[in-house]
Short mmCIF file of C-alpha atoms in Angstrom, two decimals:
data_model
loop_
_atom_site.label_atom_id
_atom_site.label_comp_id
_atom_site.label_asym_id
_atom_site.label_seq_id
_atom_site.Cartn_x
_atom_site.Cartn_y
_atom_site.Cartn_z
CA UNK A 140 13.81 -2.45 -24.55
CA UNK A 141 10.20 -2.89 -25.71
CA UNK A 142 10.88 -5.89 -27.71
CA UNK A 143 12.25 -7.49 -25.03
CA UNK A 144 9.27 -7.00 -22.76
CA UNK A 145 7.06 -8.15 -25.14
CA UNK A 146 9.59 -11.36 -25.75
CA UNK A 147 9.56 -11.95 -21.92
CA UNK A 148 5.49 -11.55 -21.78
CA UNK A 149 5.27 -13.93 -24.60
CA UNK A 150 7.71 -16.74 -23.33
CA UNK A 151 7.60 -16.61 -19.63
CA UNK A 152 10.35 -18.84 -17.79
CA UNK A 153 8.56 -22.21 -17.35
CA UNK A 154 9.58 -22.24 -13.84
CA UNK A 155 8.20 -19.29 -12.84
CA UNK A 156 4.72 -20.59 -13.26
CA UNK A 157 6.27 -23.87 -11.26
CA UNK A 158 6.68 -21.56 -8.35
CA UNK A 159 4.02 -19.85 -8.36
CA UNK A 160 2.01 -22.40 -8.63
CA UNK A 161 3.52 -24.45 -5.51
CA UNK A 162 0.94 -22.15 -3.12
CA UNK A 163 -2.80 -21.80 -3.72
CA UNK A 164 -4.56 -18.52 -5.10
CA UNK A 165 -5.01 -16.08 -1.73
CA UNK A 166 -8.42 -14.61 -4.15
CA UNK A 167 -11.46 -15.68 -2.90
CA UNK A 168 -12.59 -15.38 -5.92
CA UNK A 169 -10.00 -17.90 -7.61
CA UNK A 170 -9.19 -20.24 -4.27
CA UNK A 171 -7.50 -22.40 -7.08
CA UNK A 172 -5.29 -24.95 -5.28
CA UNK A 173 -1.39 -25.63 -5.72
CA UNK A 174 -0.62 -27.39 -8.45
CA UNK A 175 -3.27 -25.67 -10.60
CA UNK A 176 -3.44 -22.22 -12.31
CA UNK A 177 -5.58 -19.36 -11.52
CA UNK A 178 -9.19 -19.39 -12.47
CA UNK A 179 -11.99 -16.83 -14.04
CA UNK A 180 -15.21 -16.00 -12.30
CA UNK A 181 -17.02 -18.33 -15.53
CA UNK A 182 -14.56 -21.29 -14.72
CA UNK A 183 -11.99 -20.69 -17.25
CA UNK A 184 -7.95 -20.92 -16.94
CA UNK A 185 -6.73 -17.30 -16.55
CA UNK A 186 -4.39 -15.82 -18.80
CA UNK A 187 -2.29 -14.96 -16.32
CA UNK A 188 -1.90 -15.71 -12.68
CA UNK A 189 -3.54 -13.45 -9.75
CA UNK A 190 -1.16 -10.97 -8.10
CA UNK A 191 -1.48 -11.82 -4.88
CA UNK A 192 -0.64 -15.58 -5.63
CA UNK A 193 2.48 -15.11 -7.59
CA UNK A 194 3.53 -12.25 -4.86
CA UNK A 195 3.87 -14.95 -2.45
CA UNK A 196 7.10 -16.17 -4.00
CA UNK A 197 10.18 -14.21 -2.83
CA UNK A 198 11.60 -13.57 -6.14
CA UNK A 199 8.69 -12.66 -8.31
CA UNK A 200 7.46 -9.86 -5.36
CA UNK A 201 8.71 -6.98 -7.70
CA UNK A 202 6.74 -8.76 -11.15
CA UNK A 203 4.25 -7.08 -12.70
CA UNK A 204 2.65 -10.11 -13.92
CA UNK A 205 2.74 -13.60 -14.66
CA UNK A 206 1.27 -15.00 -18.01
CA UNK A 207 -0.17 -18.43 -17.75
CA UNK A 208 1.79 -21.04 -19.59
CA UNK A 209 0.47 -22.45 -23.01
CA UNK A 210 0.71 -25.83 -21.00
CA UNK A 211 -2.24 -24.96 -19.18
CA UNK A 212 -4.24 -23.84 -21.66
CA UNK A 213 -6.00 -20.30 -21.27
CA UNK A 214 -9.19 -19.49 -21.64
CA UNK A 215 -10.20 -23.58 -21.49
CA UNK A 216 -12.28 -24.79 -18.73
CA UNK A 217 -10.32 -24.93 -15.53
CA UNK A 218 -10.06 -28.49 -13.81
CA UNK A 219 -7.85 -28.78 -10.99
CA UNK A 220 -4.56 -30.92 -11.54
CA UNK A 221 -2.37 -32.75 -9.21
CA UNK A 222 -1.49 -30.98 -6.32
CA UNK A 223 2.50 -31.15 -5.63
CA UNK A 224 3.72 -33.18 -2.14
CA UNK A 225 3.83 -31.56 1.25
CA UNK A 226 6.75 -29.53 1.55
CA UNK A 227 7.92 -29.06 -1.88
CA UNK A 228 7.11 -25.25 -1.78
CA UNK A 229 9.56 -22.50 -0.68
CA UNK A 230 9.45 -20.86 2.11
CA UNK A 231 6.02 -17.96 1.57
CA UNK A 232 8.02 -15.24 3.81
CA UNK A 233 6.58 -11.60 4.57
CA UNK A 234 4.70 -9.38 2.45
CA UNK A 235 4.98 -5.92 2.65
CA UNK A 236 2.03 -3.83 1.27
CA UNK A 237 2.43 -0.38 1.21
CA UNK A 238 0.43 2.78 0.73
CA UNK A 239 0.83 6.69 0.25
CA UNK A 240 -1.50 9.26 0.35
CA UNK A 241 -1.54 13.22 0.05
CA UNK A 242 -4.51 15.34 0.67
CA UNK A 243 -4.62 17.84 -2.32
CA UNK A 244 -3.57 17.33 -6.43
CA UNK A 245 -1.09 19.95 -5.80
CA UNK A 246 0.95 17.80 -3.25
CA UNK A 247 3.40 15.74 -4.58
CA UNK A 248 3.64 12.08 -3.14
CA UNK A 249 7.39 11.58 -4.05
CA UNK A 250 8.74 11.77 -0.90
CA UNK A 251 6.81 8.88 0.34
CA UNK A 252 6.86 6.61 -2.82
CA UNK A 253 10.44 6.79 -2.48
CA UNK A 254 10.39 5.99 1.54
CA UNK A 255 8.30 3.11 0.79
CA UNK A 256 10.21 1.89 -2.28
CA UNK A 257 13.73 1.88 -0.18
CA UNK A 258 11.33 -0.01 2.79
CA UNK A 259 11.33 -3.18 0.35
CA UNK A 260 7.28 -3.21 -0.49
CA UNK A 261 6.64 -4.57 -2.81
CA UNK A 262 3.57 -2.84 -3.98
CA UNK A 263 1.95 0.16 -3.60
CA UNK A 264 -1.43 1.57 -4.02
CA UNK A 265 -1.54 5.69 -3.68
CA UNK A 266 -3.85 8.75 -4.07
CA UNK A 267 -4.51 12.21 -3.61
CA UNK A 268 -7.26 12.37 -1.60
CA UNK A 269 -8.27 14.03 1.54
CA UNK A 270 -9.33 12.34 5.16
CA UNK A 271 -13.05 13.54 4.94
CA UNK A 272 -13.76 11.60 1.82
CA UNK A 273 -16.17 8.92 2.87
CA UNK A 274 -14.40 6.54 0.83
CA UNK A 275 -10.77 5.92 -0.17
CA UNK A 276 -10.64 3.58 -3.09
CA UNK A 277 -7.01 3.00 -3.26
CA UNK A 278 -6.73 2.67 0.89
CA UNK A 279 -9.97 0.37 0.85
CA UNK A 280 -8.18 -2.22 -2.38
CA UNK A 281 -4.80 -2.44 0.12
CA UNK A 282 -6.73 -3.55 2.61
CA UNK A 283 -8.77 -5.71 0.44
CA UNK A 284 -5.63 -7.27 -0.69
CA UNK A 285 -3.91 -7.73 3.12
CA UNK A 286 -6.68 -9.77 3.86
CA UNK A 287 -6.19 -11.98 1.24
CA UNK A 288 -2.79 -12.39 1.37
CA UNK A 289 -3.44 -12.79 5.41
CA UNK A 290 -6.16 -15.13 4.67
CA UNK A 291 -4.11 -17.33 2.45
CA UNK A 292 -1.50 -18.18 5.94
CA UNK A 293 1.01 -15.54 4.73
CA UNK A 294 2.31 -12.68 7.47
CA UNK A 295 1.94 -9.47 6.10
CA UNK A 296 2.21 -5.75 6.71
CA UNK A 297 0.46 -2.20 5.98
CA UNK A 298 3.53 -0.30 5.39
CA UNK A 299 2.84 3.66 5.73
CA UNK A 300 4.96 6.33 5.60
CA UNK A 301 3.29 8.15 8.73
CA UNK A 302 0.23 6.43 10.76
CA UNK A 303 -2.09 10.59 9.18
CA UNK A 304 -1.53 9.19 5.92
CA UNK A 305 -3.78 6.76 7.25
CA UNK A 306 -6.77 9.08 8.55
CA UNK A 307 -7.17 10.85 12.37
CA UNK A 308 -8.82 9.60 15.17
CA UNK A 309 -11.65 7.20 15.08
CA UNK A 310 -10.94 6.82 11.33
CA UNK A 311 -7.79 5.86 12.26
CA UNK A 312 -8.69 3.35 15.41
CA UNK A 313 -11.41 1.74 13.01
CA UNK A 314 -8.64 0.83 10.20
CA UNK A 315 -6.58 -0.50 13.11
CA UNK A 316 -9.26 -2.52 14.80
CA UNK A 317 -10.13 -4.30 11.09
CA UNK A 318 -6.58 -5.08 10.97
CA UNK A 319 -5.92 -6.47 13.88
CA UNK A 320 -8.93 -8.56 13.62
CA UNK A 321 -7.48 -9.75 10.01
CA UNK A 322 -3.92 -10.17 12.20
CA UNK A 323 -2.79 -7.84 9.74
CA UNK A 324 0.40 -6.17 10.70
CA UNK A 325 1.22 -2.01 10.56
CA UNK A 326 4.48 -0.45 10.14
CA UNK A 327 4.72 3.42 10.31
CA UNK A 328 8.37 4.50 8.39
CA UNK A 329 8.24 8.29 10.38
CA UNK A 330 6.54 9.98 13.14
CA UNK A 331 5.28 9.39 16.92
CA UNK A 332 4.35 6.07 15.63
CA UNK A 333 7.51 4.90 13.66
CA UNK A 334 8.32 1.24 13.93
CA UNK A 335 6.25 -2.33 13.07
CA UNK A 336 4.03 -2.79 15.03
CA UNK A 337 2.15 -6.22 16.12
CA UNK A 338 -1.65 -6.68 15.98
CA UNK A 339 -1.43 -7.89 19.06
CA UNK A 340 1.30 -5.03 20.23
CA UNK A 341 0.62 -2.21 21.68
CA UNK A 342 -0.19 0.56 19.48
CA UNK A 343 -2.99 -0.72 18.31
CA UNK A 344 -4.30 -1.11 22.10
CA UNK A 345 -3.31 2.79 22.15
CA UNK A 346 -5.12 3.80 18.59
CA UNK A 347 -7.74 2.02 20.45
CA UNK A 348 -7.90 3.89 23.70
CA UNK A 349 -7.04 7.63 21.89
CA UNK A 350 -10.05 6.71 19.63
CA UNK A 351 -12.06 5.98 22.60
CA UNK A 352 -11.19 9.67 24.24
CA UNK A 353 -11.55 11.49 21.37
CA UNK A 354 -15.17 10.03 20.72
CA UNK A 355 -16.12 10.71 24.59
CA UNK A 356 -14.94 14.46 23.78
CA UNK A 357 -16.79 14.65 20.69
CA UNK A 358 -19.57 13.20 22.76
CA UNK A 359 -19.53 15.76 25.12
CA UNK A 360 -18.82 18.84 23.00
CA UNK A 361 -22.20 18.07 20.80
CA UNK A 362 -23.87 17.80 24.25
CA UNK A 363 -23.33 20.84 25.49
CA UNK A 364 -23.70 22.45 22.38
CA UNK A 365 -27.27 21.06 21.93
CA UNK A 366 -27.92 22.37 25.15
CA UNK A 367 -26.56 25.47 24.50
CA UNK A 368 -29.19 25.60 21.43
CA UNK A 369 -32.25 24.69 23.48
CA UNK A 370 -31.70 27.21 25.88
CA UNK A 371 -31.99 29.86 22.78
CA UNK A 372 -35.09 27.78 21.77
CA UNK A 373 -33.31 26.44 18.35
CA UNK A 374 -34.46 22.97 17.46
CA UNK A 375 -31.91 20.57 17.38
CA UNK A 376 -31.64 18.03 14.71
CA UNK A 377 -31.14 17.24 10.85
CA UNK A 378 -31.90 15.36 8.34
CA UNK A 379 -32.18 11.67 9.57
CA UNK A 380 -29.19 9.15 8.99
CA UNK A 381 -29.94 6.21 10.87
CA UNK A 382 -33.16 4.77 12.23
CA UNK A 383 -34.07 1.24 13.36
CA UNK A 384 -34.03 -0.71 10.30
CA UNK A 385 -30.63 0.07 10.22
CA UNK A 386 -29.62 -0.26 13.79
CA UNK A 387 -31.24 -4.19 13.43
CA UNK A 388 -29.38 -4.72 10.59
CA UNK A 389 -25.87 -3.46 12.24
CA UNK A 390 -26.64 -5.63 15.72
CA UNK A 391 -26.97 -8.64 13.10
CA UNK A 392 -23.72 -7.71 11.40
CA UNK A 393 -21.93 -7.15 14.37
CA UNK A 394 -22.88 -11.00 15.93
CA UNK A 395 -21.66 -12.04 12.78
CA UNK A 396 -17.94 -10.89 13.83
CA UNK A 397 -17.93 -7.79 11.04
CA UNK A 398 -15.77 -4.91 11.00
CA UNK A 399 -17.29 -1.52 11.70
CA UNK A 400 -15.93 -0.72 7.91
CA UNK A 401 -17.59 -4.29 6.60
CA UNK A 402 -20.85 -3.12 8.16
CA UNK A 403 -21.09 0.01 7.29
CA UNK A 404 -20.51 -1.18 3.54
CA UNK A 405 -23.68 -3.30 4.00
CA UNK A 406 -26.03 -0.63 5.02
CA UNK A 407 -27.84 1.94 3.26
CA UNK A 408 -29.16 5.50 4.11
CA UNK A 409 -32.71 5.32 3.53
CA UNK A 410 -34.06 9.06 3.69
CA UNK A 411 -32.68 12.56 3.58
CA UNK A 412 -30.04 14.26 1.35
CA UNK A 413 -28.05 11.03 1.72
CA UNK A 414 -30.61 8.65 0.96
CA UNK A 415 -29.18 5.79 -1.37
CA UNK A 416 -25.53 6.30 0.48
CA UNK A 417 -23.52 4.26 2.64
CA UNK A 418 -23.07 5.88 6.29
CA UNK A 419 -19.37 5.89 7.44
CA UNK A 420 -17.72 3.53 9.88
CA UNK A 421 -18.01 6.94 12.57
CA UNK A 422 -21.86 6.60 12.26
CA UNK A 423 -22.14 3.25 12.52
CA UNK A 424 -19.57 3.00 15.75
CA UNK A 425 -22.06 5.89 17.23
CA UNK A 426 -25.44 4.24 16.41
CA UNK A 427 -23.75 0.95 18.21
CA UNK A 428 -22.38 2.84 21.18
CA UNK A 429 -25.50 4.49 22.12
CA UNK A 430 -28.05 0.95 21.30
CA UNK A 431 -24.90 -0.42 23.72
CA UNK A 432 -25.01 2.18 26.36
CA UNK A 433 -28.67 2.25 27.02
CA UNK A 434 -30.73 -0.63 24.93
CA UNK A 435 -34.26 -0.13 26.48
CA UNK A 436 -34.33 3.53 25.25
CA UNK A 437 -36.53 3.84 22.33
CA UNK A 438 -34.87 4.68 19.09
CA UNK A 439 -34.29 8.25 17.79
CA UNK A 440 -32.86 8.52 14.56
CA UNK A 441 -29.35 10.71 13.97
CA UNK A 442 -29.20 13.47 12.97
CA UNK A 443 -26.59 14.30 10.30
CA UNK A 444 -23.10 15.96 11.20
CA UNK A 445 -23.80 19.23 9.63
CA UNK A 446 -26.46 19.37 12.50
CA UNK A 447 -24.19 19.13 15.23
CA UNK A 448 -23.68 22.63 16.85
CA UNK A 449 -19.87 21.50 17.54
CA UNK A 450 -18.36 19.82 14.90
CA UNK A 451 -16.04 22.43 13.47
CA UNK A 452 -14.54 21.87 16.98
CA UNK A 453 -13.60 18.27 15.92
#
């Protein structure tokens, strides 16, 4: 069995490449055009061809790779070639992405590797990682890679074996506002949310609207709290998280047409325990809400969320 794989790696059907090479690279780093092979950040041919350009043709979806032909020369400078006639590719089709996640090592993710493998994916990024991490590498590369794909004029899906593998509440709403503004779609395999859904469908107007009721409870709950703590003469308040450098910086962002998970990966926690950090997506929707809510008032930074009398109620 080995020396086969390593026969197949070595001589790689010539019209494999052919195929894969009738679409253009979906990397924005790469953007090579059809008719020409994939391409290194220093200008060079790649050895082998980017996954998300040769998962674009139906029959390669379930390849692990794709070697460059000797024809094209690896490692030489890249030039682009002759791009094929109009029409001459097949048909790109629908991508199905999928992702798995459980929230402790102990937990086995078996049952949903095996959900999404009979679903048709055909790949899947998973980890063992709980919703209050700040950041979820494998989550964050799947959507990386929808967006390419998306970007590229492909349809594709965020397959899921239930929509808490995903996150809760406004960690949730956030994912599915950044896909639908990608046009990204979702598909949920179990649970109250089983089905594909649309980015234009419905759900994600509902992930939208339970997002927004949650926060206004959250809202409210920290209020009285803080009240609560004045009237016993406690001083309310952390360590700082946001101030107006920040805010500026998010207002910019946000004209710019950003995701509240694109901005909050562009700004930086400049004091406190967290200085040097990013904030989350949650802070960042906050510090926007209340700038949006009442502009004129002067700006008073955040305080952290261990300093919120409430938040174990969350």
């Amino acid at each position: 069995m080995k020396q086969s794989v390593a026969v197949n790696s070595a001589s790689p059907d010539r019209q494999d490449y052919q195929r894969v090479e009738a679409y253009a690279c979906p990397m924005s780093t790469c953007a090579a055009p059809a008719g020409s092979p994939c391409r290194t950040a220093k200008q060079k041919v790649a050895v082998q061809y980017h996954t998300a350009r040769f998962r674009l043709v139906p029959q390669l979806a379930k390849t692990l790779s794709v070697p460059t032909p000797a024809v094209r020369r690896p490692g030489a400078v890249w030039t682009e070639l002759l791009r094929p006639a109009d029409g001459v590719g097949e048909p790109v089709g629908h991508v199905r992405i999928g992702y798995a996640r459980a929230s402790t090592m102990r937990q086995s993710l078996d049952s949903q590797l095996d959900a999404l493998a009979e679903a048709g994916v055909t790949r899947v990024f998973s980890e063992k990682i709980s919703t209050r991490a700040v950041r979820r590498p494998e989550l964050e590369a799947a959507v990386t890679l929808v967006r390419e794909i998306r970007g590229s004029g492909v349809r594709v899906t965020l397959v899921v074996h239930e929509h808490k593998r995903l996150g809760r509440g406004i960690d949730l709403a956030t994912l599915a506002e950044e896909l639908k503004a990608h046009d990204v779609g979702l598909e949920f395999l179990t649970g109250e949310l089983q089905g594909s859904h649309d980015p234009a469908g419905v759900v994600f107007t509902v992930l939208a609207a339970l997002s927004g009721m949650e926060r206004e409870y959250i809202r409210d709950r920290t209020l009285e709290g803080h009240e609560s703590a004045r009237r016993r003469g406690k001083t309310i308040g952390g360590a700082t998280v946001t101030d107006d450098a920040m805010l500026s910086m998010a207002l910019h962002l946000r004209d710019q047409n950003l995701s509240l998970r694109d901005i909050a990966s562009r700004l930086v926690i400049t004091n406190g325990k967290k200085k040097g950090q990013r904030p989350s997506p949650a802070t960042v929707l906050r510090m926007l809400r209340d700038h949006d809510e009442n502009p004129d008032a002067p700006r008073t930074a955040e305080p952290s969320h261990k300093a919120h009398p409430n938040e174990k109620s969350r």
